């Protein structure tokens, strides 16, 4: 893999991790377009780097909120921030079960080509469309409130359902952010809370997946030591971090405004193209 390939994949990962268009699906699309076929060990190394950049971009954009949540949780203040973290932990249970029990099956799906990606992108488009229509009805029912404040706070039950949506979104082409944000909106939660919750809840699964990947890299059967060049890893990390920061901040603003139409259209078009590829 050349440094330019790493730059492109890093930008794609950073943007699509937050925009509701599926990072896993777009990475597969761009690997196909660029003709990149990484060995398993090299792909593992690069994946860990991109995921680390994604986590750091989330923390950077949401730092004030992230800092307050950590302070309340680790000092056991039992305030609203403490219970907010508890809801995030609850939402991570479904994806943890999928990761530990069905990891091999999920990885097999990623090797099935662009047909699965295309179908899941179309499903993402449908979810975004339904969420937009549901949100329009919700806003009309809360006359006098700002649109982003129409609805209710995220409940424990809502957190669990959004967590189940995140677990399903491990499929390539099914956008994690799109699925979780759409689910929260359709449940009637406030748009001002849904995006933040969606981006914060992914930190633990990403770190967990990265730790599992590192564990695999330490296994005796893992023969490679540094298949991916240091330059490619640095370029990919920086590209994913910078583009991730921009996409995270932009997506939070878009969700508050309720502009999901164009993402639904984009996912539908890309899904059809992948199916016909």
PDB file of C-alpha atoms in Angstrom, residues 125-234:
ATOM      1  CA  UNK A 125     -31.177   4.999   3.040  1.00  0.00           C
ATOM      2  CA  UNK A 126     -34.573   3.643   4.095  1.00  0.00           C
ATOM      3  CA  UNK A 127     -33.788   4.127   7.799  1.00  0.00           C
ATOM      4  CA  UNK A 128     -32.697   7.733   7.241  1.00  0.00           C
ATOM      5  CA  UNK A 129     -35.828   8.420   5.198  1.00  0.00           C
ATOM      6  CA  UNK A 130     -38.140   6.964   7.837  1.00  0.00           C
ATOM      7  CA  UNK A 131     -36.300   8.907  10.564  1.00  0.00           C
ATOM      8  CA  UNK A 132     -36.702  12.159   8.638  1.00  0.00           C
ATOM      9  CA  UNK A 133     -40.423  11.591   8.125  1.00  0.00           C
ATOM     10  CA  UNK A 134     -40.856  10.581  11.778  1.00  0.00           C
ATOM     11  CA  UNK A 135     -38.969  13.671  12.907  1.00  0.00           C
ATOM     12  CA  UNK A 136     -41.198  15.968  10.842  1.00  0.00           C
ATOM     13  CA  UNK A 137     -44.280  14.569  12.592  1.00  0.00           C
ATOM     14  CA  UNK A 138     -42.585  14.909  15.993  1.00  0.00           C
ATOM     15  CA  UNK A 139     -41.691  18.569  15.406  1.00  0.00           C
ATOM     16  CA  UNK A 140     -45.254  19.379  14.360  1.00  0.00           C
ATOM     17  CA  UNK A 141     -46.438  17.857  17.635  1.00  0.00           C
ATOM     18  CA  UNK A 142     -44.211  20.163  19.705  1.00  0.00           C
ATOM     19  CA  UNK A 143     -45.270  23.589  18.546  1.00  0.00           C
ATOM     20  CA  UNK A 144     -43.256  26.416  20.110  1.00  0.00           C
ATOM     21  CA  UNK A 145     -40.098  24.375  20.793  1.00  0.00           C
ATOM     22  CA  UNK A 146     -36.873  24.553  18.826  1.00  0.00           C
ATOM     23  CA  UNK A 147     -36.831  21.536  16.449  1.00  0.00           C
ATOM     24  CA  UNK A 148     -33.702  20.060  18.064  1.00  0.00           C
ATOM     25  CA  UNK A 149     -35.394  20.148  21.479  1.00  0.00           C
ATOM     26  CA  UNK A 150     -38.627  18.520  20.359  1.00  0.00           C
ATOM     27  CA  UNK A 151     -39.016  15.074  21.894  1.00  0.00           C
ATOM     28  CA  UNK A 152     -37.838  13.449  25.095  1.00  0.00           C
ATOM     29  CA  UNK A 153     -34.546  12.702  26.828  1.00  0.00           C
ATOM     30  CA  UNK A 154     -32.859   9.388  26.070  1.00  0.00           C
ATOM     31  CA  UNK A 155     -34.237   6.806  28.501  1.00  0.00           C
ATOM     32  CA  UNK A 156     -32.681   3.544  29.664  1.00  0.00           C
ATOM     33  CA  UNK A 157     -34.925   1.618  27.296  1.00  0.00           C
ATOM     34  CA  UNK A 158     -34.037   3.932  24.419  1.00  0.00           C
ATOM     35  CA  UNK A 159     -30.330   3.424  25.154  1.00  0.00           C
ATOM     36  CA  UNK A 160     -30.762  -0.341  24.931  1.00  0.00           C
ATOM     37  CA  UNK A 161     -32.676  -0.164  21.652  1.00  0.00           C
ATOM     38  CA  UNK A 162     -30.107   2.206  20.142  1.00  0.00           C
ATOM     39  CA  UNK A 163     -27.435  -0.231  21.332  1.00  0.00           C
ATOM     40  CA  UNK A 164     -29.194  -3.079  19.496  1.00  0.00           C
ATOM     41  CA  UNK A 165     -29.232  -0.916  16.374  1.00  0.00           C
ATOM     42  CA  UNK A 166     -25.480  -0.399  16.758  1.00  0.00           C
ATOM     43  CA  UNK A 167     -24.973  -4.158  17.018  1.00  0.00           C
ATOM     44  CA  UNK A 168     -26.866  -4.759  13.770  1.00  0.00           C
ATOM     45  CA  UNK A 169     -24.825  -2.018  12.088  1.00  0.00           C
ATOM     46  CA  UNK A 170     -21.656  -4.138  12.161  1.00  0.00           C
ATOM     47  CA  UNK A 171     -22.798  -5.313   8.719  1.00  0.00           C
ATOM     48  CA  UNK A 172     -20.772  -3.681   5.923  1.00  0.00           C
ATOM     49  CA  UNK A 173     -22.788  -0.913   4.296  1.00  0.00           C
ATOM     50  CA  UNK A 174     -25.164  -0.455   7.216  1.00  0.00           C
ATOM     51  CA  UNK A 175     -24.076   2.891   8.657  1.00  0.00           C
ATOM     52  CA  UNK A 176     -23.459   2.763  12.398  1.00  0.00           C
ATOM     53  CA  UNK A 177     -24.022   6.476  12.927  1.00  0.00           C
ATOM     54  CA  UNK A 178     -26.947   6.526  10.502  1.00  0.00           C
ATOM     55  CA  UNK A 179     -28.602   3.510  12.132  1.00  0.00           C
ATOM     56  CA  UNK A 180     -28.189   4.722  15.712  1.00  0.00           C
ATOM     57  CA  UNK A 181     -29.186   8.326  14.955  1.00  0.00           C
ATOM     58  CA  UNK A 182     -32.192   7.217  12.910  1.00  0.00           C
ATOM     59  CA  UNK A 183     -33.253   4.822  15.677  1.00  0.00           C
ATOM     60  CA  UNK A 184     -33.027   7.547  18.320  1.00  0.00           C
ATOM     61  CA  UNK A 185     -35.044   9.974  16.223  1.00  0.00           C
ATOM     62  CA  UNK A 186     -37.728   7.364  15.465  1.00  0.00           C
ATOM     63  CA  UNK A 187     -37.960   6.599  19.193  1.00  0.00           C
ATOM     64  CA  UNK A 188     -38.853  10.255  19.741  1.00  0.00           C
ATOM     65  CA  UNK A 189     -35.624  11.386  21.395  1.00  0.00           C
ATOM     66  CA  UNK A 190     -34.341  14.936  21.101  1.00  0.00           C
ATOM     67  CA  UNK A 191     -32.138  15.540  18.083  1.00  0.00           C
ATOM     68  CA  UNK A 192     -29.843  17.671  20.254  1.00  0.00           C
ATOM     69  CA  UNK A 193     -29.033  14.539  22.294  1.00  0.00           C
ATOM     70  CA  UNK A 194     -29.135  11.778  19.703  1.00  0.00           C
ATOM     71  CA  UNK A 195     -25.997  12.719  17.742  1.00  0.00           C
ATOM     72  CA  UNK A 196     -23.853  13.207  20.853  1.00  0.00           C
ATOM     73  CA  UNK A 197     -25.038   9.912  22.310  1.00  0.00           C
ATOM     74  CA  UNK A 198     -24.414   8.112  19.019  1.00  0.00           C
ATOM     75  CA  UNK A 199     -20.831   9.347  18.759  1.00  0.00           C
ATOM     76  CA  UNK A 200     -19.961   8.798  22.425  1.00  0.00           C
ATOM     77  CA  UNK A 201     -21.403   5.289  22.533  1.00  0.00           C
ATOM     78  CA  UNK A 202     -19.060   4.111  19.770  1.00  0.00           C
ATOM     79  CA  UNK A 203     -15.880   4.907  21.734  1.00  0.00           C
ATOM     80  CA  UNK A 204     -16.030   1.770  23.887  1.00  0.00           C
ATOM     81  CA  UNK A 205     -16.793  -0.692  21.026  1.00  0.00           C
ATOM     82  CA  UNK A 206     -14.038   0.800  18.855  1.00  0.00           C
ATOM     83  CA  UNK A 207     -11.512   0.579  21.691  1.00  0.00           C
ATOM     84  CA  UNK A 208     -12.670  -2.964  22.464  1.00  0.00           C
ATOM     85  CA  UNK A 209     -12.291  -4.025  18.836  1.00  0.00           C
ATOM     86  CA  UNK A 210      -8.866  -2.393  18.660  1.00  0.00           C
ATOM     87  CA  UNK A 211      -7.737  -4.250  21.798  1.00  0.00           C
ATOM     88  CA  UNK A 212      -8.935  -7.552  20.325  1.00  0.00           C
ATOM     89  CA  UNK A 213      -6.996  -6.768  17.143  1.00  0.00           C
ATOM     90  CA  UNK A 214      -3.876  -5.981  19.156  1.00  0.00           C
ATOM     91  CA  UNK A 215      -4.320  -9.294  21.007  1.00  0.00           C
ATOM     92  CA  UNK A 216      -4.476 -11.087  17.649  1.00  0.00           C
ATOM     93  CA  UNK A 217      -1.316  -9.281  16.551  1.00  0.00           C
ATOM     94  CA  UNK A 218       0.489 -10.655  19.633  1.00  0.00           C
ATOM     95  CA  UNK A 219      -0.451 -14.260  18.850  1.00  0.00           C
ATOM     96  CA  UNK A 220       2.401 -16.569  17.737  1.00  0.00           C
ATOM     97  CA  UNK A 221       0.545 -17.214  14.482  1.00  0.00           C
ATOM     98  CA  UNK A 222       0.803 -13.526  13.615  1.00  0.00           C
ATOM     99  CA  UNK A 223       4.039 -13.489  11.643  1.00  0.00           C
ATOM    100  CA  UNK A 224       4.223  -9.915  10.396  1.00  0.00           C
ATOM    101  CA  UNK A 225       6.040  -7.296  12.429  1.00  0.00           C
ATOM    102  CA  UNK A 226       5.585  -4.134  10.380  1.00  0.00           C
ATOM    103  CA  UNK A 227       4.044  -4.935   7.012  1.00  0.00           C
ATOM    104  CA  UNK A 228       2.547  -1.472   6.648  1.00  0.00           C
ATOM    105  CA  UNK A 229       5.184   1.238   6.391  1.00  0.00           C
ATOM    106  CA  UNK A 230       5.449   3.822   9.150  1.00  0.00           C
ATOM    107  CA  UNK A 231       4.737   6.561   6.597  1.00  0.00           C
ATOM    108  CA  UNK A 232       1.447   4.929   5.542  1.00  0.00           C
ATOM    109  CA  UNK A 233       0.370   4.465   9.149  1.00  0.00           C
ATOM    110  CA  UNK A 234       1.144   8.084  10.067  1.00  0.00           C
TER     111      UNK A 234
END
